[in-house]
Coordinates of C-alpha atoms in Angstrom, one line a residue:
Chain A
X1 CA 56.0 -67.5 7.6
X2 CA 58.5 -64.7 8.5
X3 CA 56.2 -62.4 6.1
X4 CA 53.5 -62.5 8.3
X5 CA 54.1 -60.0 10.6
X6 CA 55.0 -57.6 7.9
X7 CA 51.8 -58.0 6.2
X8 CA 50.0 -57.7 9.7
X9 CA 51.9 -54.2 9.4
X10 CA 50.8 -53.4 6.4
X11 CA 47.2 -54.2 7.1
X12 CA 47.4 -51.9 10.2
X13 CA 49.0 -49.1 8.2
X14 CA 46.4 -49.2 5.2
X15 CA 43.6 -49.4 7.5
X16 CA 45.2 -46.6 9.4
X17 CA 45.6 -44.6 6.3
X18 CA 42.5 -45.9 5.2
X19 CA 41.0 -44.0 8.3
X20 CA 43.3 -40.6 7.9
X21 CA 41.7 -40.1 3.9
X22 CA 38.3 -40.5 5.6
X23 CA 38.3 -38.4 8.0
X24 CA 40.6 -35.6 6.3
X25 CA 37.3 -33.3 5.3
X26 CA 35.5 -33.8 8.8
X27 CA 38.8 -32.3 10.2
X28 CA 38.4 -30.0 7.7
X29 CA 35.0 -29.0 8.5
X30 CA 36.1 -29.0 12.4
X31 CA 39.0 -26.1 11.1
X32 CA 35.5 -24.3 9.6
X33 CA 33.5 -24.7 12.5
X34 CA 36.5 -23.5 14.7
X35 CA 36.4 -20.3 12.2
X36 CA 32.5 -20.1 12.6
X37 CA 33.2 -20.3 16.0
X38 CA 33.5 -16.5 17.2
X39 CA 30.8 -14.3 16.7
X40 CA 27.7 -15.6 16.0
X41 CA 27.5 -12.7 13.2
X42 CA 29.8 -15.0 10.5
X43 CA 27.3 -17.6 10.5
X44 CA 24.9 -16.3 8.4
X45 CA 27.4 -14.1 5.6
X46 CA 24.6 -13.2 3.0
X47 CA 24.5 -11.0 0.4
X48 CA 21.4 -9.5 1.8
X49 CA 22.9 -9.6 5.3
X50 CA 26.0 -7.9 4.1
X51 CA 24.6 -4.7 2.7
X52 CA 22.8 -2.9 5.1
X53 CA 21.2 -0.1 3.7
X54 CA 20.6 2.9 5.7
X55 CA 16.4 1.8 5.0
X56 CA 17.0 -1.6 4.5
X57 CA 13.1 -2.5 4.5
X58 CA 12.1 -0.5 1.9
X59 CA 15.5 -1.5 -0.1
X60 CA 15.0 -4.9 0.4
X61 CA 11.6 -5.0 -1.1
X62 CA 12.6 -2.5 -4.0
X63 CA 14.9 -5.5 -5.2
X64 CA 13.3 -8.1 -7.7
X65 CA 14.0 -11.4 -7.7
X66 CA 17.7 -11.0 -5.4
X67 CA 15.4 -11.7 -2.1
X68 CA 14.2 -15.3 -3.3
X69 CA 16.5 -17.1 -0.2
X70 CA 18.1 -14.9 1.9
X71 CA 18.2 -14.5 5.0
X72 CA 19.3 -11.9 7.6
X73 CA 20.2 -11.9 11.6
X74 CA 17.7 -12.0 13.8
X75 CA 19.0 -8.8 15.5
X76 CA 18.8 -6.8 12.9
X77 CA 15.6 -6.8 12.5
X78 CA 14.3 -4.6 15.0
X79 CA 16.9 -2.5 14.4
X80 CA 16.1 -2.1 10.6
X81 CA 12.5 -1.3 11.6
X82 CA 13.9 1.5 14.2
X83 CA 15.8 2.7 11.6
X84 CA 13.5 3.3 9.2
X85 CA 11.1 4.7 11.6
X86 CA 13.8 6.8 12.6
X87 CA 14.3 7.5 9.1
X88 CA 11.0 8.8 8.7
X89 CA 10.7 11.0 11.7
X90 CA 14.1 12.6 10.3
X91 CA 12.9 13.1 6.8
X92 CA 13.9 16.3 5.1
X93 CA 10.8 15.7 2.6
X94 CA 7.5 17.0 3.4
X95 CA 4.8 14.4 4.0
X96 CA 3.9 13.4 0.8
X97 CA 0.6 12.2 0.7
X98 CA -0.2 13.1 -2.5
X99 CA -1.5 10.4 -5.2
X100 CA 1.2 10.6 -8.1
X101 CA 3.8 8.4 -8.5
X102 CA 7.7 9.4 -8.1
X103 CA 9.9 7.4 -11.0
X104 CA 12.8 9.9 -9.8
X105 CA 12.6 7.7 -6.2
X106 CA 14.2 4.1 -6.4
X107 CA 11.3 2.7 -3.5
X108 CA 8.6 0.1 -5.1
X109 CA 6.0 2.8 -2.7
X110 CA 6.7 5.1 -4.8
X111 CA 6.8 3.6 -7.9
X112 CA 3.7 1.4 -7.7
X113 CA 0.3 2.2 -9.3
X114 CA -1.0 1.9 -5.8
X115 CA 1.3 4.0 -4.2
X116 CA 1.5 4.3 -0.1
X117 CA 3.3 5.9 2.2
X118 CA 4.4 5.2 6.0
X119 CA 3.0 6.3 8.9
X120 CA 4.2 5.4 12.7
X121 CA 1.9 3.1 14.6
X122 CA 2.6 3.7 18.1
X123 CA 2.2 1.4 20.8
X124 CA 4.5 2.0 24.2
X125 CA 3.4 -1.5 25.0
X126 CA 4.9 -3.2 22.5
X127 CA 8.3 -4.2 21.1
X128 CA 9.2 -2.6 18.7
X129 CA 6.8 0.4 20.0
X130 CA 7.2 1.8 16.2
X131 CA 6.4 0.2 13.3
X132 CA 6.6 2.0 9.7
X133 CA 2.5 1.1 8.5
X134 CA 1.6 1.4 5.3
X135 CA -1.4 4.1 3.5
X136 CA -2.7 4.1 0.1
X137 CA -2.2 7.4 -1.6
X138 CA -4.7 7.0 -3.9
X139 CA -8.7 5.5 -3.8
X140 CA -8.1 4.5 -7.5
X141 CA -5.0 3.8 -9.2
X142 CA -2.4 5.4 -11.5
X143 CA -3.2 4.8 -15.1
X144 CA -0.1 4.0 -16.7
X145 CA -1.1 6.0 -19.6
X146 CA -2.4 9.0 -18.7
X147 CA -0.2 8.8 -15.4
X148 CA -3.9 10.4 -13.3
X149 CA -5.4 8.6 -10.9
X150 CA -7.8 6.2 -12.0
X151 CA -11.0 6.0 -10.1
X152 CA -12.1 2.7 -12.1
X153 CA -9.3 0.4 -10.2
X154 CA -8.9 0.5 -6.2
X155 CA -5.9 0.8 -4.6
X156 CA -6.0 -1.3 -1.4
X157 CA -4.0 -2.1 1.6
X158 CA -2.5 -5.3 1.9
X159 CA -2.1 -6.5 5.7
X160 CA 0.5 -9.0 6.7
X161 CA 1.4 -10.5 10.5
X162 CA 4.4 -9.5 12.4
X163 CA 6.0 -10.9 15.2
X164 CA 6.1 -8.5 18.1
X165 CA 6.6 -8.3 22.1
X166 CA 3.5 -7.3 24.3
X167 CA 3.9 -6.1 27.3
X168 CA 1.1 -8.3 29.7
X169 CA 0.7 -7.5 33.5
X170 CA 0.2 -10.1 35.7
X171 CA -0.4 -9.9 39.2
X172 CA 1.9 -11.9 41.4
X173 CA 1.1 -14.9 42.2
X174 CA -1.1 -15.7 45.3
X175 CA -2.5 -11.9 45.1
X176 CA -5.7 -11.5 47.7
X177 CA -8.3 -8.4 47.5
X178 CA -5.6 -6.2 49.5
X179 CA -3.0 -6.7 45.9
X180 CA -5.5 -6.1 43.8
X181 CA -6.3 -2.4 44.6
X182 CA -2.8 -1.7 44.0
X183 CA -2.8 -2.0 39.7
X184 CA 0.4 -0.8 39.7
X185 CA 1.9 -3.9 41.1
X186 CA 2.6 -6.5 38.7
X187 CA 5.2 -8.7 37.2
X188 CA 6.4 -7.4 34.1
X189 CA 6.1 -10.1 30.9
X190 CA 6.5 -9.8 27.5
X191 CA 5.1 -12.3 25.1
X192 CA 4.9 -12.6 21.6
X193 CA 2.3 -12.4 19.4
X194 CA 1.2 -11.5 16.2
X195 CA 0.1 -8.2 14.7
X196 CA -1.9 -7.7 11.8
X197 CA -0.3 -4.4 10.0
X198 CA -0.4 -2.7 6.9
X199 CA 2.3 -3.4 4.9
X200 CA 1.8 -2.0 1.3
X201 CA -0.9 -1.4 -1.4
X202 CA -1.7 -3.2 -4.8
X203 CA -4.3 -2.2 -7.4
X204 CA -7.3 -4.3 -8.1
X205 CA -9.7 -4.2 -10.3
Chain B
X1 CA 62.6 -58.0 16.7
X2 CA 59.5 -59.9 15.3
X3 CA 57.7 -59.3 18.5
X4 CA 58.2 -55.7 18.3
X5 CA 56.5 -55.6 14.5
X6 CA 54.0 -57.5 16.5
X7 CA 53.1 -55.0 19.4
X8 CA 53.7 -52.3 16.8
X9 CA 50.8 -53.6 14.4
X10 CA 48.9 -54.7 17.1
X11 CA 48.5 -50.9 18.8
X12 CA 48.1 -49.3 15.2
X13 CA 45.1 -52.0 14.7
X14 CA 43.9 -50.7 18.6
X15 CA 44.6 -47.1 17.6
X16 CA 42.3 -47.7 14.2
X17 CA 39.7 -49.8 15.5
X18 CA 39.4 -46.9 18.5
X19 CA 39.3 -44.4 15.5
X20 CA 36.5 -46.1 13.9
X21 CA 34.1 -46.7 16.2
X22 CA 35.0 -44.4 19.3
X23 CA 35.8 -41.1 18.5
X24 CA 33.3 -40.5 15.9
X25 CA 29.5 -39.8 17.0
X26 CA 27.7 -38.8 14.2
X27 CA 25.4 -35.2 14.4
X28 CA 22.1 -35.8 15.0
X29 CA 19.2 -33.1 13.8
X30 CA 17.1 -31.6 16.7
X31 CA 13.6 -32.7 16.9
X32 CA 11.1 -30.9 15.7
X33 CA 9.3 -30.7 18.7
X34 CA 12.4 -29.0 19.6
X35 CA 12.9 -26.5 16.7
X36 CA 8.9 -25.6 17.5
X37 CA 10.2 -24.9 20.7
X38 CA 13.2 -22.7 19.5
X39 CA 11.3 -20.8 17.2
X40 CA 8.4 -20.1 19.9
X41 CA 10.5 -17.9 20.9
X42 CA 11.1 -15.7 18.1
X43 CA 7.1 -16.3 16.7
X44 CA 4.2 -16.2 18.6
X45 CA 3.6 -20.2 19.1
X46 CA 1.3 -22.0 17.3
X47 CA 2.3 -19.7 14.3
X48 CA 2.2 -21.8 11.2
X49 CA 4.8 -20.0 8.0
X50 CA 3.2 -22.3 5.5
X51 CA -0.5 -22.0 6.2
X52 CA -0.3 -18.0 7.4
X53 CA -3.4 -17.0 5.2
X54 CA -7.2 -18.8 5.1
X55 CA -8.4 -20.4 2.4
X56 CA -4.7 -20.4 0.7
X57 CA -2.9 -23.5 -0.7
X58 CA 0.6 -23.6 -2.4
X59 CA 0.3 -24.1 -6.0
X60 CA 1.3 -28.0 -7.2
X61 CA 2.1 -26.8 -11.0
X62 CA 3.3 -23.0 -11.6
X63 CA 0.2 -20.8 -12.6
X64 CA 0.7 -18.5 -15.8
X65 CA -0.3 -15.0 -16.7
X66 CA -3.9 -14.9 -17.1
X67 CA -5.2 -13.3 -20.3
X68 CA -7.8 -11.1 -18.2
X69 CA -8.2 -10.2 -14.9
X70 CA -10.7 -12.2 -12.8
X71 CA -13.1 -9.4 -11.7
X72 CA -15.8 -11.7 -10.3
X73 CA -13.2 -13.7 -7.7
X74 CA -13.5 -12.6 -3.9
X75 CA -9.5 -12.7 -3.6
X76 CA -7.4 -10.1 -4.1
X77 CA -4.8 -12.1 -5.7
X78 CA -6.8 -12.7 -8.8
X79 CA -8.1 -9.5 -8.8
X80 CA -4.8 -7.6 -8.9
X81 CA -3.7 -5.9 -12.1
X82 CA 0.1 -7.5 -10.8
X83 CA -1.9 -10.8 -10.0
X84 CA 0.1 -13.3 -7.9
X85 CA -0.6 -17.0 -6.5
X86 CA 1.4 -19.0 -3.6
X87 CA 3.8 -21.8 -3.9
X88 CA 6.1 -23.6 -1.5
X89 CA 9.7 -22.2 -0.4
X90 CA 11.4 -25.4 0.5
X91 CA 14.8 -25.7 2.1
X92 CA 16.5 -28.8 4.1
X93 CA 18.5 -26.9 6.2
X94 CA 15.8 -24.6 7.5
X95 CA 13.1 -24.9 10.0
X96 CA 10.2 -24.7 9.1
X97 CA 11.8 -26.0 6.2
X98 CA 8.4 -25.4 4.2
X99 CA 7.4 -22.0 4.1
X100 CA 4.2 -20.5 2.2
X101 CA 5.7 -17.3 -0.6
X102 CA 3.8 -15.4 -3.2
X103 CA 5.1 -15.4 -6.7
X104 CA 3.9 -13.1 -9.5
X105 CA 2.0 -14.4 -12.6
X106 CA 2.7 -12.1 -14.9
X107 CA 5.9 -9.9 -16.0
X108 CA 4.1 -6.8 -17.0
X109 CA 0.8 -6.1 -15.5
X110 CA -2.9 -6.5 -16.1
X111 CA -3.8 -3.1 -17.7
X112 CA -7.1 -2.5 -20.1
X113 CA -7.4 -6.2 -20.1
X114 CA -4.4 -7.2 -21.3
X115 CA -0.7 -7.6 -20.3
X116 CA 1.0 -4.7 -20.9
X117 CA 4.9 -4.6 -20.5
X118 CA 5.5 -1.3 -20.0
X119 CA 5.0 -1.7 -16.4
X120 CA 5.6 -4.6 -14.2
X121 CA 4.8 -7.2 -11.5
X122 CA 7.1 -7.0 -8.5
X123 CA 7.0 -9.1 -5.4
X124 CA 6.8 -7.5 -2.1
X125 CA 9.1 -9.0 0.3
X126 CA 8.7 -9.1 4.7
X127 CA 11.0 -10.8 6.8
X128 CA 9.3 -14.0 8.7
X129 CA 11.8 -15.5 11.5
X130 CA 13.3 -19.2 10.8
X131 CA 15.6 -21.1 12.5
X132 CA 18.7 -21.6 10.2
X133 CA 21.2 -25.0 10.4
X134 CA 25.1 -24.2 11.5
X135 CA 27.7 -26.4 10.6
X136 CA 28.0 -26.6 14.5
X137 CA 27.5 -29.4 16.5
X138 CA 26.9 -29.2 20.1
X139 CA 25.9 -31.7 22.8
X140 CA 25.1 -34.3 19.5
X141 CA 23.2 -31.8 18.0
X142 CA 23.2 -29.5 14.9
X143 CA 22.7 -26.1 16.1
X144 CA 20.0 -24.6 14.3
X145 CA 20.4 -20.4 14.7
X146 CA 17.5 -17.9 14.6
X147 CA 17.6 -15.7 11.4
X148 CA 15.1 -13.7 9.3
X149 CA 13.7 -15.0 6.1
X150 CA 12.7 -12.5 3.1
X151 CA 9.9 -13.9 1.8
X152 CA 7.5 -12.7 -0.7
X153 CA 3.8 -11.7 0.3
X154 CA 2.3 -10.5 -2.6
X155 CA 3.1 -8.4 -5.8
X156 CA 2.3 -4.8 -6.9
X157 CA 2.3 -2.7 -10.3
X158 CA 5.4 -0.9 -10.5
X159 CA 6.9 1.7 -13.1
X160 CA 10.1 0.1 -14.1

């Protein structure tokens, strides 16, 4: 019997080895999450989020079939919508509210039978108080063959939902007759909700 | 000396029986109550990603180009010279981890009742907040992080 304390020895030390080889990839994954663990910004390393366009909405949707699963940080959202408003207060162009198509301009806005263009819809009491909404250019369409507007097609807005902040008032709490002739005061709350906006145009028939 | 090999085996056999089942506590996923919860906060609650449209349901089988357009159908996505139908976007480590997306029928579009190629269907992307899953694990839990999902709405005509 004196090998039985060796093979008790050996047991412990496969089993213990047994153990390391298991858990070699979660200590692996631990060295990850320790890597993952600064800013919050290295989580999500897209290739959407890593090119940020200086109009990332309109670049985005200009892009074909690259946007199928992608997704961006939630802070940069609002700030891609104040940029592009910001973008279109700046631009050099005039408004162009013309209907014709512009194949020299790499937007789908511009080179959709249905063009539109932005406007600002303004709203102080909301957050983001701009938001780019889209307009049809045209009541008909672009013929692709004679390139004119064709008045036997409509070009229409399509309207989508987008999160935003509203800005409620309530009055505080336990408010009598006397609070309620001064309006002004009021807890401050923003909540979200949805708003219905115009986000581009398609042709129908 | 054959006591030593004893206590010896006996504290590797403590040390792996402790690495077994003592240190490790597996992740578990958030509930969905508590995703709903999450996301509230980034979407208006009550918001549903995968119904966001009346009287839409995601396609089963793929739909392909029509040969005409439907000019007698009261929705716009069958009377669209880029028509387009929905379908589900699904993904496990997402929440919601079904979300409702547009996809184009045809490659060119429907011009003077036919397909032509010379043009073509493009899908128009928005962002929609989700909640996406981390590697992380905190307090037991996977940490699920609020990010923006492109995802496509409907399609228009474009000059390629």
């Amino acid at each position: 019997m004196d090998w039985a304390p060796s093979l008790l020895l050996f047991c412990a030390l496969s089993v213990s080895f047994a153990w390391a080889a298991t858990t070699e990839p979660k200590d692996q994954s631990k060295g990850a999450k320790g890597k993952r663990k600064g800013p919050a910004r290295d989580e999500v390393q897209l290739p959407e989020a890593q090119a940020p366009g200086p109009n990332p909405v309109l670049k985005r949707n200009s892009m074909i079939s690259a946007a199928d699963s992608s997704y961006t940080l939630l802070e940069d959202y609002e700030q891609s919508i104040q940029e592009m408003v910001s973008q279109l207060r700046n631009s050099s162009e005039p408004a162009d509210s013309k209907c014709q198509v512009n194949l020299r301009l790499w937007r789908s806005n511009k080179r959709s039978l249905s063009p539109w263009a932005y406007s600002i819809n303004h709203d102080a009491t909301r957050i983001p108080a701009d938001i780019p909404e889209a307009q049809c250019l045209c009541t008909g369409c672009i013929n692709p063959f004679t390139m004119q507007e064709d008045r036997t097609i409509v070009s229409i807005p399509i309207y989508s939902k987008l999160p935003v902040r509203r800005l409620l008032c309530h009055p505080p709490e336990g408010s009598g007759a006397k609070t309620r002739r001064k309006k002004k005061r009021c807890h401050k709350e923003y909540k979200m909700v949805m708003e219905t906006i115009a986000v581009g145009c398609t042709c129908i028939f | 000396m054959l006591l030593k090999v004893e206590a010896a085996a006996q504290i590797l056999l403590g040390f792996a029986f402790c690495q077994t089942f003592g240190a490790h506590i597996p992740c578990r996923e958030p509930s969905d109550a508590e995703l709903e919860s999450m996301l509230s906060r980034h979407l208006a609650p009550g918001v549903s990603l995968l119904a966001s449209m009346e009287d839409v349901l995601p396609d089963q089988d793929l739909k392909s180009c029509p040969v005409n357009v439907s000019q007698t159908s009261s929705r716009l996505q069958d009377r669209s010279a880029s028509p387009w139908s929905y379908r589900v976007n699904e993904d496990p480590r997402r929440y919601p981890r079904r979300v409702l997306e547009a996809y184009c029928l045809c490659e060119g579009c429907l011009v003077d009742r036919q397909e032509d190629r010379s043009v073509q269907s493009e899908p128009f992307h928005q962002e929609v907040p989700v909640l996406q899953k981390s590697g992380r694990c905190e307090a037991g839990q996977y940490v699920y992080q609020p990010s923006r999902l492109q995802v496509a709405q409907f399609c228009i005509c474009t000059f390629p």
